């Protein structure tokens, strides 16, 4: 009977000590993750507590598939990450606890947190188009046209043909009336031949005189 009396309290004390020394899921491996907007920025808060530090645990964080952090930690890890709030963000947090290598106890996990755009992006600056200065108009000098006039002097030589004007009127032969009776003796000689010769000489002299006069006029 006395042995039973001492055995019961000993079992209770052993159970209490075992419960106190053995970590339970309620108070061990406690992650606290938050994503929010603050001061127009996206903010991610990571708080990991009561992890077993006998071996290193692994933490990886990405922001929209961009690596944000990758490290190992022990019992505790706490950090806040910020990102521009002009766009939405998708944070992926992966924790690998060394004592939950098969991901069956809930200490190893992957969790995704999102934030909307936390601020309105400023409008783009106005596009200013600068036109090049307009060059001054080009004034062309007046075109000087040189006209060359060639004067051809034509000398005309007039040759005056020598024209002989022959008399168209023949001098009528002088008719000498026959004397019926002059009182001269009749010698029986013919006077016709001397008259013809005299007429020819008179005509030739007239022609020569006309030629000489025309030459004098041409000079």
Coordinates of N, CA and C in Angstrom, one line a residue:
X1 N 0.8 -1.2 0.0 CA 0.0 0.0 0.0 C 0.8 1.3 0.0
X2 N 1.9 1.3 0.9 CA 2.7 2.5 0.8 C 3.4 2.6 -0.5
X3 N 3.8 1.5 -1.1 CA 4.5 1.6 -2.4 C 3.6 2.2 -3.5
X4 N 2.3 1.8 -3.5 CA 1.4 2.4 -4.4 C 1.2 3.9 -4.2
X5 N 1.3 4.3 -2.9 CA 1.1 5.7 -2.6 C 2.2 6.6 -3.2
X6 N 3.4 6.1 -3.1 CA 4.6 6.8 -3.7 C 4.7 6.7 -5.2
X7 N 4.2 5.6 -5.7 CA 4.3 5.4 -7.2 C 3.4 6.3 -8.0
X8 N 2.2 6.6 -7.5 CA 1.3 7.5 -8.2 C 1.9 8.9 -8.4
X9 N 2.3 9.6 -7.4 CA 2.9 10.9 -7.5 C 4.1 10.9 -8.4
X10 N 4.9 9.9 -8.4 CA 6.1 9.8 -9.3 C 5.7 9.8 -10.7
X11 N 4.7 9.1 -11.1 CA 4.2 9.0 -12.5 C 3.7 10.4 -12.9
X12 N 3.0 11.1 -12.0 CA 2.5 12.4 -12.4 C 3.7 13.4 -12.7
X13 N 4.7 13.3 -11.8 CA 5.8 14.2 -12.0 C 6.6 13.9 -13.3
X14 N 6.7 12.6 -13.6 CA 7.4 12.2 -14.8 C 6.6 12.7 -16.0
X15 N 5.3 12.6 -16.0 CA 4.5 13.0 -17.1 C 4.6 14.5 -17.3
X16 N 4.6 15.3 -16.2 CA 4.7 16.7 -16.3 C 6.0 17.2 -16.9
X17 N 7.1 16.5 -16.4 CA 8.4 16.9 -16.9 C 8.6 16.5 -18.4
X18 N 8.0 15.4 -18.8 CA 8.1 15.0 -20.2 C 7.4 16.0 -21.1
X19 N 6.2 16.4 -20.6 CA 5.4 17.4 -21.4 C 6.1 18.7 -21.5
X20 N 6.8 19.1 -20.4 CA 7.5 20.4 -20.4 C 8.7 20.4 -21.3
X21 N 9.4 19.2 -21.3 CA 10.6 19.2 -22.1 C 10.4 18.8 -23.5
X22 N 9.3 18.2 -23.9 CA 9.0 17.8 -25.2 C 8.2 19.0 -25.9
X23 N 8.8 19.6 -27.0 CA 8.0 20.7 -27.7 C 6.8 20.1 -28.4
X24 N 5.8 20.9 -28.4 CA 4.5 20.5 -29.0 C 4.3 21.4 -30.2
X25 N 3.4 21.0 -31.2 CA 3.2 21.9 -32.3 C 2.5 23.2 -31.9
X26 N 2.0 23.3 -30.8 CA 1.3 24.5 -30.4 C 2.3 25.6 -30.0
X27 N 3.5 25.2 -29.5 CA 4.4 26.3 -29.1 C 5.7 26.1 -29.7
X28 N 5.9 25.3 -30.7 CA 7.2 25.1 -31.4 C 7.0 25.4 -32.9
X29 N 8.1 25.8 -33.6 CA 8.1 26.1 -35.1 C 6.9 27.0 -35.4
X30 N 6.9 28.2 -34.9 CA 5.8 29.1 -35.1 C 6.2 30.2 -36.2
X31 N 5.6 30.1 -37.4 CA 5.9 31.2 -38.4 C 4.8 32.2 -38.4
X32 N 5.1 33.4 -38.5 CA 4.1 34.5 -38.7 C 4.5 35.3 -39.9
X33 N 3.6 35.3 -40.9 CA 3.9 36.0 -42.2 C 2.8 37.0 -42.5
X34 N 3.2 38.2 -42.9 CA 2.2 39.2 -43.2 C 2.7 40.0 -44.5
X35 N 1.8 40.4 -45.3 CA 2.0 41.3 -46.5 C 1.0 42.4 -46.5
X36 N 1.4 43.6 -46.6 CA 0.5 44.8 -46.5 C 1.1 46.0 -47.3
X37 N 0.3 47.0 -47.3 CA 0.8 48.3 -47.9 C 1.0 49.3 -46.8
X38 N 2.1 50.0 -46.8 CA 2.5 51.0 -45.8 C 3.3 52.0 -46.4
X39 N 2.9 53.3 -46.3 CA 3.6 54.4 -46.8 C 3.9 54.3 -48.3
X40 N 2.8 53.8 -49.0 CA 2.8 53.7 -50.5 C 3.9 52.6 -51.0
X41 N 4.2 51.7 -50.1 CA 5.1 50.6 -50.4 C 4.5 49.3 -50.0
X42 N 4.9 48.2 -50.7 CA 4.5 46.9 -50.4 C 5.5 46.4 -49.3
X43 N 4.9 45.9 -48.2 CA 5.7 45.4 -47.0 C 5.4 44.0 -46.7
X44 N 6.5 43.2 -46.6 CA 6.4 41.8 -46.2 C 7.1 41.6 -44.9
X45 N 6.4 41.0 -43.9 CA 7.0 40.8 -42.6 C 7.1 39.3 -42.4
X46 N 8.3 38.8 -42.0 CA 8.6 37.3 -41.8 C 9.1 37.2 -40.3
X47 N 8.4 36.4 -39.6 CA 8.7 36.2 -38.2 C 8.7 34.6 -37.9
X48 N 9.8 34.0 -37.7 CA 9.9 32.6 -37.5 C 10.5 32.3 -36.0
X49 N 9.8 31.6 -35.3 CA 10.2 31.3 -33.9 C 10.1 29.9 -33.5
X50 N 10.9 29.5 -32.5 CA 10.9 28.2 -31.9 C 11.3 27.1 -32.9
X51 N 12.2 27.4 -33.8 CA 12.6 26.3 -34.7 C 13.8 25.6 -34.0
X52 N 14.0 24.4 -34.3 CA 15.1 23.6 -33.8 C 16.4 24.0 -34.4
X53 N 17.3 24.4 -33.6 CA 18.6 24.9 -34.1 C 19.7 23.9 -34.0
X54 N 19.4 22.6 -33.8 CA 20.4 21.6 -33.8 C 21.1 21.5 -35.2
X55 N 20.3 21.8 -36.2 CA 20.8 21.9 -37.6 C 20.3 23.1 -38.3
X56 N 20.9 23.6 -39.3 CA 20.3 24.9 -40.0 C 19.0 24.6 -40.7
X57 N 18.2 25.6 -40.6 CA 16.9 25.6 -41.3 C 17.1 26.5 -42.5
X58 N 16.3 26.4 -43.6 CA 16.4 27.1 -44.8 C 15.2 28.0 -45.1
X59 N 15.5 29.3 -45.5 CA 14.5 30.2 -45.8 C 14.8 30.8 -47.2
X60 N 13.7 30.8 -48.1 CA 13.8 31.4 -49.5 C 12.6 32.2 -49.7
X61 N 12.8 33.4 -50.3 CA 11.7 34.4 -50.6 C 11.9 34.9 -52.0
X62 N 10.8 34.9 -52.8 CA 10.8 35.5 -54.1 C 9.7 36.6 -54.2
X63 N 10.0 37.6 -55.0 CA 9.0 38.6 -55.3 C 8.7 38.6 -56.8
X64 N 7.5 38.2 -57.2 CA 7.2 38.1 -58.6 C 8.2 37.3 -59.4
X65 N 8.6 36.2 -58.8 CA 9.6 35.3 -59.4 C 11.1 35.8 -59.3
X66 N 11.2 37.0 -58.7 CA 12.6 37.5 -58.6 C 13.1 37.2 -57.2
X67 N 14.2 36.5 -57.1 CA 14.7 36.2 -55.7 C 14.9 37.4 -54.8
X68 N 14.3 37.3 -53.7 CA 14.4 38.4 -52.7 C 15.3 38.1 -51.5
X69 N 15.4 36.8 -51.1 CA 16.2 36.4 -50.0 C 16.4 34.9 -50.0
X70 N 17.6 34.5 -49.6 CA 17.9 33.0 -49.5 C 18.9 32.9 -48.4
X71 N 18.6 32.2 -47.3 CA 19.5 32.1 -46.2 C 19.1 30.9 -45.3
X72 N 20.0 30.6 -44.3 CA 19.7 29.6 -43.3 C 19.5 30.4 -42.0
X73 N 18.8 29.8 -41.1 CA 18.5 30.4 -39.8 C 18.4 29.3 -38.7
X74 N 18.4 29.7 -37.4 CA 18.4 28.8 -36.3 C 17.0 28.8 -35.6
X75 N 17.0 29.2 -34.3 CA 15.8 29.2 -33.6 C 14.8 30.3 -34.0
X76 N 15.4 31.5 -34.2 CA 14.6 32.7 -34.5 C 15.1 33.4 -35.8
X77 N 14.1 33.9 -36.5 CA 14.4 34.8 -37.6 C 13.3 35.8 -37.8
X78 N 13.7 37.1 -37.9 CA 12.6 38.1 -38.1 C 13.2 39.2 -39.0
X79 N 12.4 39.6 -40.0 CA 12.8 40.6 -40.9 C 11.7 41.1 -41.7
X80 N 11.8 42.5 -42.1 CA 10.7 43.1 -42.9 C 11.4 43.5 -44.3
X81 N 10.6 43.2 -45.3 CA 11.1 43.5 -46.7 C 10.1 44.5 -47.3
X82 N 10.7 45.5 -48.1 CA 9.8 46.5 -48.7 C 10.1 46.4 -50.2
X83 N 9.1 46.8 -51.0 CA 9.2 46.9 -52.4 C 8.3 48.0 -52.9
X84 N 8.6 48.6 -54.1 CA 7.9 49.7 -54.7 C 6.4 49.4 -54.7
X85 N 5.6 50.3 -54.3 CA 4.1 50.1 -54.3 C 3.4 50.5 -55.6
X86 N 4.1 50.8 -56.6 CA 3.4 51.2 -57.9 C 2.8 50.0 -58.6
X87 N 3.2 48.8 -58.3 CA 2.7 47.6 -58.9 C 2.3 46.5 -57.9
X88 N 1.5 45.6 -58.3 CA 1.1 44.5 -57.4 C 2.3 43.5 -57.2
X89 N 2.4 42.9 -56.1 CA 3.5 42.0 -55.7 C 2.9 40.6 -55.3
X90 N 3.6 39.6 -55.6 CA 3.3 38.2 -55.2 C 4.6 37.7 -54.5
X91 N 4.5 37.6 -53.2 CA 5.6 37.1 -52.4 C 5.4 35.6 -52.1
X92 N 6.5 34.8 -52.4 CA 6.4 33.4 -52.1 C 7.5 33.1 -51.1
X93 N 7.1 32.5 -49.9 CA 8.0 32.2 -48.8 C 8.0 30.7 -48.6
X94 N 9.3 30.2 -48.6 CA 9.5 28.8 -48.5 C 10.4 28.5 -47.3
X95 N 9.9 27.7 -46.3 CA 10.7 27.4 -45.1 C 10.9 25.9 -45.1
X96 N 12.2 25.4 -45.0 CA 12.5 24.0 -44.9 C 13.1 23.8 -43.5
X97 N 12.4 23.1 -42.6 CA 12.9 22.8 -41.3 C 13.6 21.4 -41.4
X98 N 14.8 21.4 -40.8 CA 15.6 20.2 -40.9 C 14.9 19.0 -40.3
X99 N 14.1 19.2 -39.2 CA 13.4 18.1 -38.6 C 12.1 17.9 -39.2
X100 N 11.8 18.4 -40.3 CA 10.5 18.1 -41.1 C 10.9 17.9 -42.6
X101 N 11.8 17.1 -42.8 CA 12.4 16.9 -44.2 C 11.4 16.4 -45.1
X102 N 10.4 15.7 -44.7 CA 9.3 15.1 -45.5 C 8.1 16.0 -45.6
X103 N 8.1 17.1 -45.0 CA 7.0 18.1 -45.1 C 5.7 17.4 -44.6
X104 N 5.8 16.7 -43.5 CA 4.6 16.0 -43.0 C 4.1 16.6 -41.7
X105 N 4.9 17.4 -41.0 CA 4.6 17.9 -39.7 C 4.2 19.3 -39.7
X106 N 4.2 20.0 -40.9 CA 3.8 21.4 -41.0 C 4.8 22.4 -40.7
X107 N 6.0 22.0 -40.3 CA 7.1 22.9 -40.0 C 7.8 23.4 -41.3
X108 N 7.8 22.6 -42.3 CA 8.3 22.9 -43.6 C 7.1 23.3 -44.5
X109 N 7.1 24.4 -45.2 CA 5.9 24.9 -46.0 C 6.4 25.9 -47.0
X110 N 5.4 26.1 -47.9 CA 5.5 27.2 -48.9 C 4.2 28.0 -48.9
X111 N 4.3 29.3 -48.7 CA 3.1 30.1 -48.6 C 3.3 31.3 -49.5
X112 N 2.2 31.8 -50.1 CA 2.1 32.9 -51.1 C 1.3 34.0 -50.5
X113 N 1.8 35.2 -50.5 CA 1.1 36.4 -50.0 C 1.2 37.4 -51.2
X114 N 0.1 38.2 -51.3 CA 0.0 39.2 -52.4 C -0.4 40.5 -51.9
X115 N 0.0 41.6 -52.6 CA -0.3 42.9 -52.3 C -0.8 43.6 -53.6
X116 N -1.8 44.5 -53.5 CA -2.2 45.2 -54.7 C -1.2 46.4 -54.9
X117 N -1.4 47.2 -55.9 CA -0.6 48.4 -56.0 C -0.9 49.3 -54.9
X118 N 0.1 49.8 -54.2 CA -0.1 50.6 -53.0 C -0.1 52.1 -53.3
X119 N 0.3 52.5 -54.5 CA 0.3 53.9 -54.9 C 0.0 54.0 -56.3
X120 N -0.5 55.2 -56.7 CA -0.7 55.5 -58.1 C 0.5 56.0 -58.8
X121 N 1.0 55.4 -59.8 CA 2.2 55.8 -60.4 C 2.1 57.2 -61.0
X122 N 3.1 58.0 -60.8 CA 3.0 59.4 -61.4 C 2.9 59.4 -62.9
X123 N 2.1 60.4 -63.4 CA 2.0 60.4 -64.8 C 3.3 60.6 -65.5
X124 N 3.4 60.1 -66.7 CA 4.7 60.3 -67.4 C 4.9 61.7 -67.8
X125 N 6.1 62.2 -67.8 CA 6.3 63.6 -68.2 C 5.9 63.8 -69.6
X126 N 5.4 65.0 -69.8 CA 5.0 65.3 -71.2 C 6.1 65.2 -72.2
X127 N 5.8 64.7 -73.3 CA 6.8 64.6 -74.4 C 6.9 65.9 -75.1
X128 N 8.1 66.5 -75.0 CA 8.3 67.8 -75.7 C 9.1 67.5 -77.0
X129 N 8.5 67.9 -78.1 CA 9.1 67.7 -79.4 C 9.8 69.0 -79.7
X130 N 11.1 68.9 -79.9 CA 11.9 70.1 -80.2 C 12.1 70.1 -81.7
X131 N 11.6 71.0 -82.4 CA 11.8 71.1 -83.9 C 13.1 71.8 -84.1
X132 N 13.8 71.4 -85.1 CA 15.1 72.1 -85.5 C 14.7 73.5 -86.0
X133 N 15.6 74.4 -85.8 CA 15.4 75.8 -86.3 C 15.3 75.8 -87.8
X134 N 14.4 76.6 -88.3 CA 14.2 76.7 -89.7 C 15.3 77.6 -90.3
X135 N 16.0 77.0 -91.3 CA 17.1 77.8 -91.8 C 16.6 79.0 -92.6
X136 N 17.3 80.1 -92.7 CA 16.8 81.2 -93.5 C 16.8 80.9 -94.9
X137 N 15.9 81.5 -95.6 CA 15.8 81.2 -97.1 C 17.0 81.6 -97.8
X138 N 17.4 80.8 -98.7 CA 18.6 81.1 -99.5 C 18.2 82.0 -100.7
X139 N 18.9 83.1 -100.7 CA 18.7 84.1 -101.8 C 19.8 83.9 -102.9
X140 N 19.3 83.5 -104.0 CA 20.3 83.3 -105.1 C 20.6 84.6 -105.7
X141 N 21.9 84.8 -106.1 CA 22.2 86.1 -106.8 C 21.6 86.1 -108.1
X142 N 21.3 87.3 -108.6 CA 20.7 87.4 -110.0 C 21.6 86.8 -111.0
X143 N 21.0 86.2 -112.0 CA 21.7 85.6 -113.0 C 22.0 86.7 -114.1
X144 N 23.3 86.8 -114.4 CA 23.7 87.8 -115.5 C 23.8 87.1 -116.8
X145 N 23.1 87.5 -117.7 CA 23.1 86.9 -119.0 C 23.9 87.8 -120.0
X146 N 25.0 87.3 -120.5 CA 25.8 88.0 -121.4 C 25.5 87.7 -122.8
X147 N 25.1 88.7 -123.5 CA 24.7 88.5 -124.9 C 25.8 89.1 -125.8
X148 N 26.3 88.2 -126.6 CA 27.4 88.6 -127.6 C 26.7 88.8 -128.9
X149 N 26.9 90.0 -129.4 CA 26.3 90.4 -130.7 C 27.5 90.5 -131.7
X150 N 27.4 89.7 -132.7 CA 28.4 89.7 -133.7 C 27.8 90.5 -134.9
X151 N 28.6 91.5 -135.2 CA 28.1 92.4 -136.4 C 29.0 92.0 -137.6
X152 N 28.3 91.6 -138.6 CA 29.0 91.3 -139.8 C 28.8 92.4 -140.8
X153 N 30.0 92.9 -141.2 CA 30.0 94.0 -142.1 C 30.1 93.5 -143.5
X154 N 29.1 93.8 -144.3 CA 29.1 93.3 -145.7 C 29.5 94.4 -146.6
X155 N 30.5 94.3 -147.3 CA 30.9 95.3 -148.3 C 30.4 94.9 -149.6
X156 N 29.6 95.8 -150.1 CA 29.0 95.5 -151.5 C 29.8 96.4 -152.5
X157 N 30.3 95.7 -153.4 CA 31.0 96.4 -154.5 C 30.1 96.4 -155.7
X158 N 29.8 97.6 -156.1 CA 29.0 97.7 -157.3 C 29.8 98.0 -158.5
X159 N 29.7 97.1 -159.4 CA 30.5 97.3 -160.7 C 29.5 97.8 -161.7
X160 N 29.8 98.9 -162.2 CA 29.0 99.5 -163.3 C 29.5 99.0 -164.6
X161 N 28.6 98.4 -165.2 CA 28.9 97.8 -166.5 C 29.1 99.0 -167.6
X162 N 30.0 98.8 -168.4 CA 30.3 99.8 -169.4 C 29.3 99.6 -170.5
X163 N 28.4 100.5 -170.7 CA 27.4 100.4 -171.7 C 27.7 101.4 -172.8
X164 N 27.7 100.9 -174.0 CA 28.0 101.7 -175.1 C 26.6 102.0 -175.8
X165 N 26.3 103.2 -175.8 CA 25.1 103.7 -176.5 C 25.4 104.0 -177.9
X166 N 25.0 103.1 -178.7 CA 25.2 103.4 -180.1 C 24.0 104.2 -180.6
X167 N 24.3 105.1 -181.4 CA 23.3 106.0 -181.9 C 22.3 105.2 -182.8
X168 N 21.1 105.3 -182.4 CA 20.0 104.6 -183.2 C 19.6 105.3 -184.4
X169 N 19.9 106.6 -184.4 CA 19.4 107.4 -185.6 C 20.6 107.6 -186.5
X170 N 20.5 107.0 -187.6 CA 21.6 107.2 -188.6 C 21.4 108.6 -189.2
X171 N 22.6 109.3 -189.2 CA 22.5 110.6 -189.9 C 22.1 110.4 -191.4
X172 N 21.2 111.2 -191.6 CA 20.7 111.1 -193.0 C 21.8 111.7 -194.0
X173 N 21.9 111.0 -195.0 CA 22.9 111.5 -195.9 C 22.5 112.9 -196.5
X174 N 23.5 113.6 -196.5 CA 23.2 115.0 -197.1 C 22.9 114.9 -198.6
X175 N 21.9 115.5 -198.8 CA 21.4 115.5 -200.2 C 21.9 116.8 -200.9
X176 N 22.7 116.6 -201.8 CA 23.2 117.8 -202.4 C 22.5 117.9 -203.7
X177 N 21.7 119.0 -203.8 CA 20.9 119.1 -205.0 C 21.9 119.3 -206.2
X178 N 21.5 118.7 -207.2 CA 22.3 118.9 -208.4 C 22.1 120.2 -209.0
X179 N 23.2 120.7 -209.2 CA 23.1 122.1 -209.8 C 22.7 121.9 -211.3
X180 N 21.8 122.7 -211.5 CA 21.4 122.6 -212.9 C 22.4 123.3 -213.8
X181 N 22.9 124.3 -213.2 CA 23.8 125.0 -214.0 C 24.6 125.9 -213.1
X182 N 25.7 125.5 -212.7 CA 26.5 126.3 -211.8 C 27.5 127.1 -212.6
X183 N 27.6 126.8 -213.7 CA 28.6 127.6 -214.4 C 29.9 126.9 -214.4
X184 N 30.0 125.7 -213.6 CA 31.3 125.0 -213.4 C 31.4 124.0 -214.6
X185 N 32.6 123.8 -214.9 CA 32.7 122.8 -216.0 C 32.4 121.5 -215.5
X186 N 31.9 120.6 -216.2 CA 31.6 119.2 -215.9 C 32.8 118.4 -216.2
X187 N 33.4 117.8 -215.1 CA 34.6 117.1 -215.3 C 34.3 115.6 -215.6
X188 N 33.1 115.2 -215.3 CA 32.7 113.8 -215.4 C 33.0 112.9 -214.2
X189 N 33.6 113.5 -213.0 CA 33.9 112.7 -211.8 C 32.7 112.4 -210.9
X190 N 32.6 111.2 -210.2 CA 31.5 110.8 -209.4 C 31.8 111.3 -208.0
X191 N 30.9 112.1 -207.3 CA 31.1 112.6 -205.9 C 30.5 111.7 -204.9
X192 N 29.9 110.6 -205.2 CA 29.2 109.8 -204.2 C 30.2 109.1 -203.2
X193 N 31.3 108.6 -203.7 CA 32.3 107.9 -202.8 C 32.9 108.9 -201.8
X194 N 33.3 110.1 -202.1 CA 33.8 110.9 -201.1 C 32.7 111.3 -200.0
X195 N 31.5 111.3 -200.4 CA 30.5 111.6 -199.4 C 30.3 110.4 -198.4
X196 N 30.4 109.2 -198.9 CA 30.2 108.1 -198.0 C 31.4 108.0 -197.1
X197 N 32.6 108.2 -197.6 CA 33.8 108.2 -196.7 C 33.7 109.3 -195.6
X198 N 33.2 110.4 -196.0 CA 33.1 111.5 -195.0 C 32.0 111.1 -193.9
X199 N 31.0 110.5 -194.4 CA 29.9 110.1 -193.5 C 30.5 109.1 -192.5
X200 N 31.3 108.1 -192.9 CA 31.8 107.1 -192.0 C 32.8 107.7 -191.0
X201 N 33.6 108.6 -191.4 CA 34.5 109.3 -190.5 C 33.7 110.1 -189.4
X202 N 32.7 110.7 -189.9 CA 31.9 111.5 -188.9 C 31.2 110.6 -187.9
X203 N 30.7 109.5 -188.4 CA 30.1 108.5 -187.4 C 31.1 108.0 -186.4
X204 N 32.3 107.6 -186.9 CA 33.4 107.0 -186.0 C 33.8 108.1 -185.0
X205 N 33.9 109.3 -185.4 CA 34.3 110.3 -184.5 C 33.3 110.5 -183.4
X206 N 32.1 110.5 -183.9 CA 31.0 110.6 -182.8 C 31.0 109.5 -181.8
X207 N 31.3 108.3 -182.2 CA 31.3 107.1 -181.3 C 32.5 107.3 -180.3
X208 N 33.7 107.7 -180.8 CA 34.8 107.8 -180.0 C 34.6 109.0 -179.0
X209 N 34.0 110.0 -179.4 CA 33.7 111.1 -178.5 C 32.7 110.7 -177.4
X210 N 31.7 109.9 -177.7 CA 30.8 109.4 -176.7 C 31.5 108.5 -175.6
X211 N 32.4 107.6 -176.1 CA 33.1 106.7 -175.2 C 34.0 107.5 -174.3
X212 N 34.7 108.5 -174.8 CA 35.6 109.3 -173.9 C 34.8 110.0 -172.9
X213 N 33.6 110.6 -173.3 CA 32.8 111.3 -172.3 C 32.2 110.4 -171.2
X214 N 31.9 109.1 -171.5 CA 31.3 108.2 -170.5 C 32.4 107.8 -169.5
X215 N 33.6 107.6 -170.0 CA 34.7 107.2 -169.1 C 35.0 108.4 -168.1
X216 N 34.9 109.6 -168.7 CA 35.2 110.7 -167.8 C 34.1 110.8 -166.8
X217 N 32.8 110.5 -167.1 CA 31.8 110.5 -166.1 C 31.9 109.5 -165.0
X218 N 32.4 108.3 -165.4 CA 32.6 107.2 -164.4 C 33.7 107.5 -163.5
X219 N 34.7 108.2 -163.9 CA 35.8 108.6 -162.9 C 35.3 109.6 -161.9

